[in-house]
Coordinates of C-alpha atoms in Angstrom, one line a residue:
Chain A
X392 CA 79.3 21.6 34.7
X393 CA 78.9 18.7 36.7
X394 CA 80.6 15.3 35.2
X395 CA 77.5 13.2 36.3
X396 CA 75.4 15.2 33.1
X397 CA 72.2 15.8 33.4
X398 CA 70.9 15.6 37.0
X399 CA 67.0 16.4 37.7
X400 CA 67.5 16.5 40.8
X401 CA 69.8 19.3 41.2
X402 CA 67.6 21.2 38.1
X403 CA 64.2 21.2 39.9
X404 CA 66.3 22.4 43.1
X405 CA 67.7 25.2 41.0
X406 CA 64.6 26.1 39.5
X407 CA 62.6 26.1 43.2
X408 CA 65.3 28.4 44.2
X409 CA 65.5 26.1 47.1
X410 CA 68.9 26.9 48.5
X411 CA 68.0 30.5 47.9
X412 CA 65.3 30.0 50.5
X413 CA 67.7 28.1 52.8
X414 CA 69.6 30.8 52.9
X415 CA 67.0 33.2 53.6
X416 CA 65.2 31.4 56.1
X417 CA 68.8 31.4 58.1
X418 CA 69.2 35.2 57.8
X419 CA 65.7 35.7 59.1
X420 CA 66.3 33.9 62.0
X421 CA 69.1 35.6 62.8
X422 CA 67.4 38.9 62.3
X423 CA 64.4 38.1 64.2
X424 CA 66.7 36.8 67.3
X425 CA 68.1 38.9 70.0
X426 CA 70.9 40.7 69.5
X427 CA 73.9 39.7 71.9
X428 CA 75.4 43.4 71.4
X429 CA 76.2 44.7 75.3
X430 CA 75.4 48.1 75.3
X431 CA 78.6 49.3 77.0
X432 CA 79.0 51.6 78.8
X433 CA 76.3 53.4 79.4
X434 CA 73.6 50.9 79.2
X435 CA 74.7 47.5 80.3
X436 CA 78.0 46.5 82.2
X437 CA 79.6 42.9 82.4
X438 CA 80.2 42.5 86.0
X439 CA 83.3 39.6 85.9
X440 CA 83.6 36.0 87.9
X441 CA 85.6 36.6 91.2
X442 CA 88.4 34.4 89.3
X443 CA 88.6 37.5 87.0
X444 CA 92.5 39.3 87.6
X445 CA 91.9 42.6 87.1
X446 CA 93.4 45.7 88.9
X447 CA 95.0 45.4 92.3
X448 CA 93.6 45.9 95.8
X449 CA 95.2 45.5 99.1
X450 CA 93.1 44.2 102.1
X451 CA 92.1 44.7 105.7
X452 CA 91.2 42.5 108.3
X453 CA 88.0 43.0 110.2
X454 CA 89.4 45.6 112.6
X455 CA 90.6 47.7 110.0
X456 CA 94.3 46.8 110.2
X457 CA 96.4 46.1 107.0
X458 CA 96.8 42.6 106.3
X459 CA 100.3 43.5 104.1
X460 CA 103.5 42.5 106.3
X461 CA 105.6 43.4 103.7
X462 CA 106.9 40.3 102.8
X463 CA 108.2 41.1 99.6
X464 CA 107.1 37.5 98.3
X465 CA 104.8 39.3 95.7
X466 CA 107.7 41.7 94.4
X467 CA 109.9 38.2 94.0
X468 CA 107.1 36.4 92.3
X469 CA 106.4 39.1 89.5
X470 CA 108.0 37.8 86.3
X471 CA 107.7 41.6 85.5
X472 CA 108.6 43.5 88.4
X473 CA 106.5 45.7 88.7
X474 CA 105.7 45.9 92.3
X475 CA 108.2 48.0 94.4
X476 CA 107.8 47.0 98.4
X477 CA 109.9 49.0 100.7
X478 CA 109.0 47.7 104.7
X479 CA 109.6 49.2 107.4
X480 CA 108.6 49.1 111.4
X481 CA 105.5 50.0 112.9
X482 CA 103.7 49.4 115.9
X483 CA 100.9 51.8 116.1
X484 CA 98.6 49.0 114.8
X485 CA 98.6 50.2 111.5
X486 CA 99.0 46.6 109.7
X487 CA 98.7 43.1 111.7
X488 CA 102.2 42.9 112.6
X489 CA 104.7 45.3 113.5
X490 CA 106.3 45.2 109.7
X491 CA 104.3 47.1 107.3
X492 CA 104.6 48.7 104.0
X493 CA 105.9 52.0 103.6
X494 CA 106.1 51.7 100.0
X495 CA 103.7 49.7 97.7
X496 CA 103.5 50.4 94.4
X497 CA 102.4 48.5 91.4
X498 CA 103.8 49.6 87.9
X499 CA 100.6 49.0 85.8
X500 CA 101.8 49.5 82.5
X501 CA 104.6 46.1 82.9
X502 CA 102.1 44.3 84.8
X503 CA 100.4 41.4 83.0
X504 CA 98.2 40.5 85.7
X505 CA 99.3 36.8 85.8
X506 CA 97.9 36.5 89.4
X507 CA 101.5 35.3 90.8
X508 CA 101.2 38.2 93.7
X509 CA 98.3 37.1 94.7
X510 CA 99.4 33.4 94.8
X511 CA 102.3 34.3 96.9
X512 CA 101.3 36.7 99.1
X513 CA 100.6 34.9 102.9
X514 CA 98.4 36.9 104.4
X515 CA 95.6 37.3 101.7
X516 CA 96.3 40.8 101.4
X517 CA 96.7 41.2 97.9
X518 CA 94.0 40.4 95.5
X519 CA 93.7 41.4 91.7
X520 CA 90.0 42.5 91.7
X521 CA 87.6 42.8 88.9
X522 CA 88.3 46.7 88.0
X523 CA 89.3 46.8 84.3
X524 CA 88.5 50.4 83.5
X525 CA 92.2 50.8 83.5
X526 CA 92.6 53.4 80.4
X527 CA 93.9 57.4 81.3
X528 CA 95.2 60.1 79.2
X529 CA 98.4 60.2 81.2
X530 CA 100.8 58.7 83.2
X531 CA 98.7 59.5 86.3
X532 CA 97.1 55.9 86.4
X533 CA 100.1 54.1 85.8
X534 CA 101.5 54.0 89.0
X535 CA 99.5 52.7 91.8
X536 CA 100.2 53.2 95.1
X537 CA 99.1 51.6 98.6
X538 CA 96.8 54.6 99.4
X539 CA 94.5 54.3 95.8
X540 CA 94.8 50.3 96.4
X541 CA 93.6 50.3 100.3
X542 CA 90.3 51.5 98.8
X543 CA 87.6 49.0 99.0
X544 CA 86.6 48.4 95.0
X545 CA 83.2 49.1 94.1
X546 CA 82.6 45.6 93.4
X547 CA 82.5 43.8 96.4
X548 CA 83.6 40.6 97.0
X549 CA 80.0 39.4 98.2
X550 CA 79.2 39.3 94.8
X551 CA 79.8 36.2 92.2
X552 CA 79.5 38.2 89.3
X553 CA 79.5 36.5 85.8
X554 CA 76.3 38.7 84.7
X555 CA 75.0 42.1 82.7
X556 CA 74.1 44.6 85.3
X557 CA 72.9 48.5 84.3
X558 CA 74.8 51.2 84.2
X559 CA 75.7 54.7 83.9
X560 CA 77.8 56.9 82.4
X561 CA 79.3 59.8 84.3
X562 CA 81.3 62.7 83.5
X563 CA 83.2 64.3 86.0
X564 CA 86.1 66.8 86.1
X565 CA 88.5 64.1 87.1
X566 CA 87.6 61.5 83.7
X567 CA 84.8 59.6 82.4
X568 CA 83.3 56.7 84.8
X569 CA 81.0 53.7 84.1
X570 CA 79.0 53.4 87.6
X571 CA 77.2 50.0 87.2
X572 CA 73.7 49.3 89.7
X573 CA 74.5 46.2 91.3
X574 CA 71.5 45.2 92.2
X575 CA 69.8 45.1 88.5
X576 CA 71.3 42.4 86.8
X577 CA 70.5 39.9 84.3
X578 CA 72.0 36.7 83.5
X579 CA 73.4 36.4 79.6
X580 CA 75.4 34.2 77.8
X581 CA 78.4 35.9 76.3
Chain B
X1060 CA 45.9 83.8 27.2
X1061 CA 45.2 80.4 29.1
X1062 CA 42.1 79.7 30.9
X1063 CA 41.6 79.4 34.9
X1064 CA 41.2 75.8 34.3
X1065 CA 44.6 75.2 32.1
X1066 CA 46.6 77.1 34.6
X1067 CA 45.1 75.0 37.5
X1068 CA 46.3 72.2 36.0
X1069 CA 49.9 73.2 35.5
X1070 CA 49.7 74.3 38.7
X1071 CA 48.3 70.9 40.0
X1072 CA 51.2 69.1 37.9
X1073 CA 53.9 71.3 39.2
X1074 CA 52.5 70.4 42.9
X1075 CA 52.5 66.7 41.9
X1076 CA 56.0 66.7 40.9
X1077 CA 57.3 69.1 43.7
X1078 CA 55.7 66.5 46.2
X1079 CA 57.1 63.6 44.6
X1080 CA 60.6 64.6 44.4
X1081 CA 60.6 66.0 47.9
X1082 CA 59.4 62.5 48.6
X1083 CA 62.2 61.2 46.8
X1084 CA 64.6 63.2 48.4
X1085 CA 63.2 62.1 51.8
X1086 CA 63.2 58.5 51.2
X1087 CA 66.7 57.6 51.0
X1088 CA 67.4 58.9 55.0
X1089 CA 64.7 56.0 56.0
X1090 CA 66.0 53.8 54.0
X1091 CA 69.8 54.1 54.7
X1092 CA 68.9 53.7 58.8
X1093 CA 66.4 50.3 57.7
X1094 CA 69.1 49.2 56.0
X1095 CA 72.0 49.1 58.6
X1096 CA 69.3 48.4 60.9
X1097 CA 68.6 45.3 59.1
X1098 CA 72.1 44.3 58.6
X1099 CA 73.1 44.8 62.3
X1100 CA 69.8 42.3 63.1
X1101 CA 70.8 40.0 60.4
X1102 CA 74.7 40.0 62.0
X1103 CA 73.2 39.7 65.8
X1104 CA 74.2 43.4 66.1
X1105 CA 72.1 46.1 66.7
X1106 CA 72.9 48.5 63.9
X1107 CA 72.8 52.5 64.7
X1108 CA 71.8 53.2 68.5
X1109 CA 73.6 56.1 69.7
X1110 CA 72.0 59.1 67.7
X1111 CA 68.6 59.2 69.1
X1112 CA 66.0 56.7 69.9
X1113 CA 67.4 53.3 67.9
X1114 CA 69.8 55.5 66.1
X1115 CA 66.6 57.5 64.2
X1116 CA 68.6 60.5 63.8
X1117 CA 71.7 58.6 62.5
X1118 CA 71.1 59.4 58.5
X1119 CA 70.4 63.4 59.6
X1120 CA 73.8 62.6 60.9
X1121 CA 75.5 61.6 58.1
X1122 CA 74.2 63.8 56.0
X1123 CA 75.6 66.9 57.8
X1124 CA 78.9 64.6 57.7
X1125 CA 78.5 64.3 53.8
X1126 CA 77.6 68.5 53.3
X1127 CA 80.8 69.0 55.0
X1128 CA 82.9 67.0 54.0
X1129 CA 85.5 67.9 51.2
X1130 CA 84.9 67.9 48.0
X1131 CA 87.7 66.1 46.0
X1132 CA 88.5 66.3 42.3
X1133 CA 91.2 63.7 41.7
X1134 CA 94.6 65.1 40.2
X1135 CA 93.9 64.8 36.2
X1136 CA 90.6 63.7 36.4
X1137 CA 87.9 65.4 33.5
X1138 CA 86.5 68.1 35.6
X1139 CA 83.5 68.7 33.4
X1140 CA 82.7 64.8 33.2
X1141 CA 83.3 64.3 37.2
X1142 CA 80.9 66.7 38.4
X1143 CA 78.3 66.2 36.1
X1144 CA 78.1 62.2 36.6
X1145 CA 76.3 62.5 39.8
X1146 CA 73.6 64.3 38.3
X1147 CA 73.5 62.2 35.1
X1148 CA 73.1 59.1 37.4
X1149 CA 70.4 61.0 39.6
X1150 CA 67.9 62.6 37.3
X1151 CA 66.9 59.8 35.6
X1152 CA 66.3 57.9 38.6
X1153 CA 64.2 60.6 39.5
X1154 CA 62.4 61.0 36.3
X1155 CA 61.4 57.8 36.3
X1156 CA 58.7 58.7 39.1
X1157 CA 56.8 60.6 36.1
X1158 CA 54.8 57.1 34.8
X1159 CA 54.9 55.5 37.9
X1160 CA 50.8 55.5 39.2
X1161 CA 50.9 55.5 43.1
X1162 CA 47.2 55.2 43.7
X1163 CA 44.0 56.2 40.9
X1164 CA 42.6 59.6 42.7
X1165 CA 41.7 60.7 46.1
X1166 CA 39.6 63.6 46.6
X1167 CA 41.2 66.1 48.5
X1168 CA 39.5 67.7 51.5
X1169 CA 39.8 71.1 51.4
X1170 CA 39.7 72.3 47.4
X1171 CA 37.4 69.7 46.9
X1172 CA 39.0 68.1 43.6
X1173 CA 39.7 64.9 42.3
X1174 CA 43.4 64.3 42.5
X1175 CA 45.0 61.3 40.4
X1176 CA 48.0 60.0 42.7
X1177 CA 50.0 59.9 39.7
X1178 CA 52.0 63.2 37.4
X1179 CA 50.9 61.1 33.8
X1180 CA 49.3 58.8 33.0
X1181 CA 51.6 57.5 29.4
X1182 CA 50.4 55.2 27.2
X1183 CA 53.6 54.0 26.7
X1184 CA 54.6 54.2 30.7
X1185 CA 56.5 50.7 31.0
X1186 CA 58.4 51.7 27.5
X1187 CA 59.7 55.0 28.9
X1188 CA 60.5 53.9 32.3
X1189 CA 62.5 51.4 30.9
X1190 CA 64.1 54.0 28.5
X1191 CA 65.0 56.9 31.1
X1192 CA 65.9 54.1 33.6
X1193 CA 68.8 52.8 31.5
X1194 CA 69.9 56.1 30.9
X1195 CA 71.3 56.2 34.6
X1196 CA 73.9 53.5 33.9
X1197 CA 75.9 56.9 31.9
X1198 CA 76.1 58.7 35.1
X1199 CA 78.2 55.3 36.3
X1200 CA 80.1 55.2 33.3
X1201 CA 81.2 58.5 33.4
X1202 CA 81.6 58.7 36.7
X1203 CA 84.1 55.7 36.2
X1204 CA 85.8 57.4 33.3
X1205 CA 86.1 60.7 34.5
X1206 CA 88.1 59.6 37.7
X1207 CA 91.2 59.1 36.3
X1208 CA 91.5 55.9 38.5
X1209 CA 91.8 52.4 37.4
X1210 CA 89.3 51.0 39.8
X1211 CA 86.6 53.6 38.7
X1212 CA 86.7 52.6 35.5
X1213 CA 86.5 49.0 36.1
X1214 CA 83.9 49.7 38.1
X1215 CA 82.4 51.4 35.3
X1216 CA 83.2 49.1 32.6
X1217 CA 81.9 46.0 34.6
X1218 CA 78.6 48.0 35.0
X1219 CA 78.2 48.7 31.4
X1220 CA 78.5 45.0 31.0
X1221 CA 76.0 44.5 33.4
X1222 CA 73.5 47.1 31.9
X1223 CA 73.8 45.2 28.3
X1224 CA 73.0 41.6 29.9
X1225 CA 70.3 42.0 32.1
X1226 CA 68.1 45.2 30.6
X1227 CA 67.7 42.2 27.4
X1228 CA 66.0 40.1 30.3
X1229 CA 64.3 42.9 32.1
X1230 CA 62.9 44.3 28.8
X1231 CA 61.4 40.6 28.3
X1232 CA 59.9 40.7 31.6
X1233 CA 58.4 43.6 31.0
X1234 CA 57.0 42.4 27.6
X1235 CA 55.6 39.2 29.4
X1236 CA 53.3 41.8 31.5
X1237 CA 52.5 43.5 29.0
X1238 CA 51.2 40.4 27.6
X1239 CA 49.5 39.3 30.7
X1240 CA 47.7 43.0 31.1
X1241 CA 46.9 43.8 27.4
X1242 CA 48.3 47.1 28.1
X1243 CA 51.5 49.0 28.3
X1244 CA 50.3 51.8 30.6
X1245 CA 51.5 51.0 34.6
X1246 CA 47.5 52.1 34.9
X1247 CA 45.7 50.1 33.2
X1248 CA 48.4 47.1 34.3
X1249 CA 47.0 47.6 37.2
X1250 CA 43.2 48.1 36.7
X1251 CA 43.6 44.5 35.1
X1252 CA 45.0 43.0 38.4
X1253 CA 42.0 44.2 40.8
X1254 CA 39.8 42.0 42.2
X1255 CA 41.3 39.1 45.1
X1256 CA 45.1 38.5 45.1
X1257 CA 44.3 35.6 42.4
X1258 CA 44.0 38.2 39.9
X1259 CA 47.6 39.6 40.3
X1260 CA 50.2 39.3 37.9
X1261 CA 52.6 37.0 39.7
X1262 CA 49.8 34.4 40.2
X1263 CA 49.3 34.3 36.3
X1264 CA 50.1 30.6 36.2
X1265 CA 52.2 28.9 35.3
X1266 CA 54.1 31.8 33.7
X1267 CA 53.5 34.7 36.3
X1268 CA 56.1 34.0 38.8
X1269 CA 59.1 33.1 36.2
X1270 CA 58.3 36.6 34.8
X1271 CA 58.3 38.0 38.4
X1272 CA 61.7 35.7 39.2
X1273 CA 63.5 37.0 35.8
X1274 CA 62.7 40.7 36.7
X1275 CA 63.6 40.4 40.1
X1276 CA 67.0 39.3 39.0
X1277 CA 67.3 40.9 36.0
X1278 CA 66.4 44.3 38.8
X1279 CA 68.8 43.4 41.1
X1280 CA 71.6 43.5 38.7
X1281 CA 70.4 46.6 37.2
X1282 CA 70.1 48.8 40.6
X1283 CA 73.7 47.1 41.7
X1284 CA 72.7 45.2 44.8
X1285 CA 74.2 42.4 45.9
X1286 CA 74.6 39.7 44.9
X1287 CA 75.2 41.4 41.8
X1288 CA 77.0 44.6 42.8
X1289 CA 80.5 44.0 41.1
X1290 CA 80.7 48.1 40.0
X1291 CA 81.9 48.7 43.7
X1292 CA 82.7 45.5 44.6
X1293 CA 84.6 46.2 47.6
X1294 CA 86.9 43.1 48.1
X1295 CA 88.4 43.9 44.4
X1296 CA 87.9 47.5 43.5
X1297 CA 88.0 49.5 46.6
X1298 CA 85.0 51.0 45.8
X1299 CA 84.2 51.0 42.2
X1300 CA 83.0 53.8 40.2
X1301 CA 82.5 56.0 43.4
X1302 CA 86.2 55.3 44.5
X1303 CA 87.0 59.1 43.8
X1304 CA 83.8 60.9 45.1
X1305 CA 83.2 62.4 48.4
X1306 CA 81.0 64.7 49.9
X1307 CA 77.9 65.4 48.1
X1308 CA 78.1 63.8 44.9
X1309 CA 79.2 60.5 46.8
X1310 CA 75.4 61.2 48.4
X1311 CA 73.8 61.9 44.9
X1312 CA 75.2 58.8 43.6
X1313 CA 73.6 56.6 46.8
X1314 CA 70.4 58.9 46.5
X1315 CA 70.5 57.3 43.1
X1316 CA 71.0 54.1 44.3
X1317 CA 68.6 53.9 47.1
X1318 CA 65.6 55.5 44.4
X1319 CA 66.6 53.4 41.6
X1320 CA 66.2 50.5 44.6
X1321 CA 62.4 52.2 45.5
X1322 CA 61.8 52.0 41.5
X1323 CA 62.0 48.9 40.9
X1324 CA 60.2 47.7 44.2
X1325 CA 57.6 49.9 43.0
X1326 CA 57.8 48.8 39.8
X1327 CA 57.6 44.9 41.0
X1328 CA 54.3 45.9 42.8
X1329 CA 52.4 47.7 39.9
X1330 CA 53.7 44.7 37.6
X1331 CA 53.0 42.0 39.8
X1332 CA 51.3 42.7 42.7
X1333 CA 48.1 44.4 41.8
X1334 CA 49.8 48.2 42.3
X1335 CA 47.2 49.3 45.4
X1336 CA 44.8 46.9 44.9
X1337 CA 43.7 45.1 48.5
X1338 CA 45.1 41.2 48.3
X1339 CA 41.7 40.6 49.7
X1340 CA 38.1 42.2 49.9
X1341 CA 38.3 43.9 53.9
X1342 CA 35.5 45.2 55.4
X1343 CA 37.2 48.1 57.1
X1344 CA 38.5 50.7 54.6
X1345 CA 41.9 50.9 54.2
X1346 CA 43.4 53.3 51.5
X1347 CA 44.2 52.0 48.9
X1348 CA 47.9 53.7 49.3
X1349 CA 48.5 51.9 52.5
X1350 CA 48.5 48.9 50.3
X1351 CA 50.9 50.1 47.4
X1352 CA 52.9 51.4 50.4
X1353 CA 53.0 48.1 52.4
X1354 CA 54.2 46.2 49.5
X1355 CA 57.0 48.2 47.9
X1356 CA 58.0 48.2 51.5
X1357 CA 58.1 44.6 51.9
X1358 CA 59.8 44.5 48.2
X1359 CA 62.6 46.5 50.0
X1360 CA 62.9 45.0 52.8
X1361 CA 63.4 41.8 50.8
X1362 CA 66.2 43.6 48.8
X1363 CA 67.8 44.4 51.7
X1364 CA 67.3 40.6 53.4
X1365 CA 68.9 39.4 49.6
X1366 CA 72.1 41.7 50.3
X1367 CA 72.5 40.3 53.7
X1368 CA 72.1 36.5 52.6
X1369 CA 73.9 35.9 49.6
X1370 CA 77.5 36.9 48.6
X1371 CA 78.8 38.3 45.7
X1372 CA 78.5 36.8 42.0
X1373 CA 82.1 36.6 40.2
X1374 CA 82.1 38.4 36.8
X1375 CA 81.8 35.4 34.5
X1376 CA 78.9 33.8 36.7
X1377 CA 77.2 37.3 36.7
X1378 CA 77.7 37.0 32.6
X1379 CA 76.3 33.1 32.4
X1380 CA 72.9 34.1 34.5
X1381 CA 71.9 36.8 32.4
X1382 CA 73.0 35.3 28.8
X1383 CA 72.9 31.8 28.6
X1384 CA 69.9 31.0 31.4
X1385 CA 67.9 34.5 32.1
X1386 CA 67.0 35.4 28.2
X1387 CA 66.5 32.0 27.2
X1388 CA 63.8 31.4 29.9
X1389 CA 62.6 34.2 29.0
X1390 CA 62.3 33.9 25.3
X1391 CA 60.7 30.3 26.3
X1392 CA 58.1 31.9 28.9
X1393 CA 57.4 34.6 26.2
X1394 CA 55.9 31.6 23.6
X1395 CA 54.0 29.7 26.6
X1396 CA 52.8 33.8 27.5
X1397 CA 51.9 34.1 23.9
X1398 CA 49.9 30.6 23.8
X1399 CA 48.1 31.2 26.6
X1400 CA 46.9 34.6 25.3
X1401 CA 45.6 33.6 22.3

């Protein structure tokens, strides 16, 4: 009991049950709003900002030739080392000078996608891109070479991102795949 | 030898009471998908969505989960006593459903027979709903006891404890209707409340809506809904008495749960809100079933918006409502009840 004694104040409130309604008139608000579930993954998909640092991708230039010199720099910068760069010589036009990869690999398990790579690299050619469906059922995915990381992600960079887009879930022989339709998007808060 | 007419009429009863508890059966399914629907709202969530359109299917779901699941008799526990809690705790909920009038009569189409929407019509109907309602509190008891677990039969004690507090205050609720109808048949409750909305029990002023507030509460605690669910009150006694079940008795006891919950919304509406009588004179006609319908429903959903809102009463707080401020409002609204009956 309250030290004050007898308050009227805080009786008629008890007796109106008005805190009771307080509290109900929050709840109903809340179940009358939207809800902010994201139907995931085969509803809705959150498409991420280009700042996003998600799996890796290796670049070309506009005529098709690597832009990966095979520097190095991004194997020195990994606190992790993860990245294994082996270069050697090659003039067939295959990257945009005459020293190009012949190894590239990028240990996904150690990596924690701190974006040092991509800060280091000279040429632009390695980007972490906004692919973060990253989960296999063996150690298949775990190692990524220069041939899965030439591939152009299906997110391009045209796009800003930062919004719900539809989706699909698809099953094939090879895994489980969340294709999202780019062009239906809406903008939500998260 | 009976007459046609005599064995019609079992017949007719026997129909009555097949259709109800098949109704009864049914209901809980609805109810456990409104339920998590309405909590997933209330938390900005969506509740069930995967099994069918907005999750429809999700209680079929569960209860294929629950007939195959495994049906566990704790090491030591009293066999006997274990598997016959469930049913002690369901039939009474069910046999409650015997006095409770859902609608006067409708003629059917095609035998061409007036058909009261109710099994009996008691004299006494308030008096033994009360009675074979309490009785469902052994189920919980036993159910706790027989477990041979300590938080069953905490769980089992608490809601003893519970029973004896608030049935006092229920019981006076009911007598304040009683007063207010002149009656203790549900029926003739509410043939006394027809007429506009004004007429209903709860607007009975100044004393209608305390009633209606004490039985509410007194209700809540005595179907185990929050805020007053301390027999499985999760954060302290894993589960309560249901700790040890699984499988289908752990559905019998919810079946209970979710009926005794449909009881006393029903109950609420024939006491105070004018059973299926229209709030208001409509010039369409609307059965009067719709309206008994649409107002346990509300009733419901309200229980449900209550367990969603407020948090869980602590054990001595739970004792102080129903002693020191639920029976002495009630024994106060009983003399203004009486004085205004004279």
């Amino acid at each position: 009991m309250s030290k004050k004694g007898f308050d009227l104040f805080d009786l008629v409130k008890k007796v109106l049950f008005t805190d009771f309604v307080k509290g109900l008139t929050v709840t109903l608000g809340y179940n009358i709003s939207k809800s902010i579930t994201m139907r995931y993954p085969d509803e809705e998909k959150w498409v991420p900002y280009r700042r996003f640092r998600g799996m890796h991708t290796l670049n070309r230039d506009e005529n098709g030739r690597e832009l990966c010199v095979a520097c190095e720099l991004c194997a020195k910068a990994c606190p992790t080392g993860c990245i294994t760069v082996i270069p050697m010589e090659d003039n067939t036009g295959r990257g945009i000078s005459d020293r190009v990869a012949q190894v590239w690999t990028v240990n996904v398990v150690r990596c924690l996608f701190c974006g040092y790579c991509e800060d280091a690299c000279p040429t632009r050619a390695l980007r972490l891109g906004r692919e973060f469906e990253l989960a296999c059922t063996d150690f298949s995915c775990t190692l990524k070479s220069r041939e899965e990381l030439l591939v152009p992600q299906p997110i391009p960079e045209s796009i800003p991102g930062g919004y719900v887009v539809k989706s699909k879930f698809e099953r094939t022989p090879q895994g489980i795949k969340v294709v999202p339709e780019l062009s239906k998007y809406k903008k939500r808060s998260i | 030898m009976p007459d046609i007419a005599t064995l019609l009429a079992v017949l007719l009863i026997v129909v009555k009471v097949g259709v109800v508890t098949m109704i009864l059966f049914g209901l809980p399914l609805p109810l456990t998908w409104l339920e998590r629907k309405v909590a997933g709202h209330i938390q900005v969530r969506l509740g069930p969505w995967r099994v069918g359109p907005h999750g429809l299917l999700q209680p079929f779901a569960d209860m294929i989960k629950l007939l195959f699941k495994e049906d566990i008799v704790p090491y030591k526990a009293d066999k006997l006593l274990f598997n016959l809690a469930p049913l002690l705790s369901m039939v009474p909920a069910f046999a409650v459903f015997v006095a409770i009038p859902f609608g006067d009569s409708v003629m059917v189409p095609f035998i061409n027979k007036e058909v009261t929407l109710y099994i009996s019509d008691m004299n006494v109907g308030i008096l033994y709903i009360l009675a074979i309602g309490g009785l469902s509190i052994y189920g919980i008891i036993l159910g706790g006891w027989a477990s041979n677990s300590k938080y069953a039969l905490l769980g089992g004690l608490r809601s003893a404890a519970q029973m004896i507090s608030y049935e006092v205050a229920m019981s006076f609720a009911a007598v304040g209707v009683v007063m207010m109808s002149n009656s203790l048949s549900l029926l003739e409750m509410v043939k006394s409340q027809s007429g506009s909305f004004l007429n209903w029990n709860i607007f009975y002023l100044p004393v209608g809506p305390v009633w209606f507030a004490i039985f509410l509460i007194a209700g809540l605690a005595e179907i185990n809904r929050i805020p007053f669910d301390l027999t499985e009150d999760e954060g302290t006694l894993a589960a309560g008495f249901h700790t040890e079940y699984s499988g289908m008795k752990f559905a019998f006891f919810m079946l209970a749960e979710y009926v005794a919950m449909v009881t006393i919304s029903v109950l609420s509406v024939v006491m105070f809100f004018g059973g299926w009588n229209a709030p208001l004179q409509v010039p369409v006609p609307i059965p009067p079933i719709f309206w008994f319908v649409a107002k346990a429903g509300a009733l419901i959903y309200f229980f449900m918006w209550i367990r969603f809102t407020l948090p869980r009463y602590r054990y001595d707080q739970l004792m102080t409502i129903g002693w020191k401020i639920l029976i002495p409002v009630a024994l106060v609204n009983l003399l203004v009840t009486g004085f205004m009956r004279i």
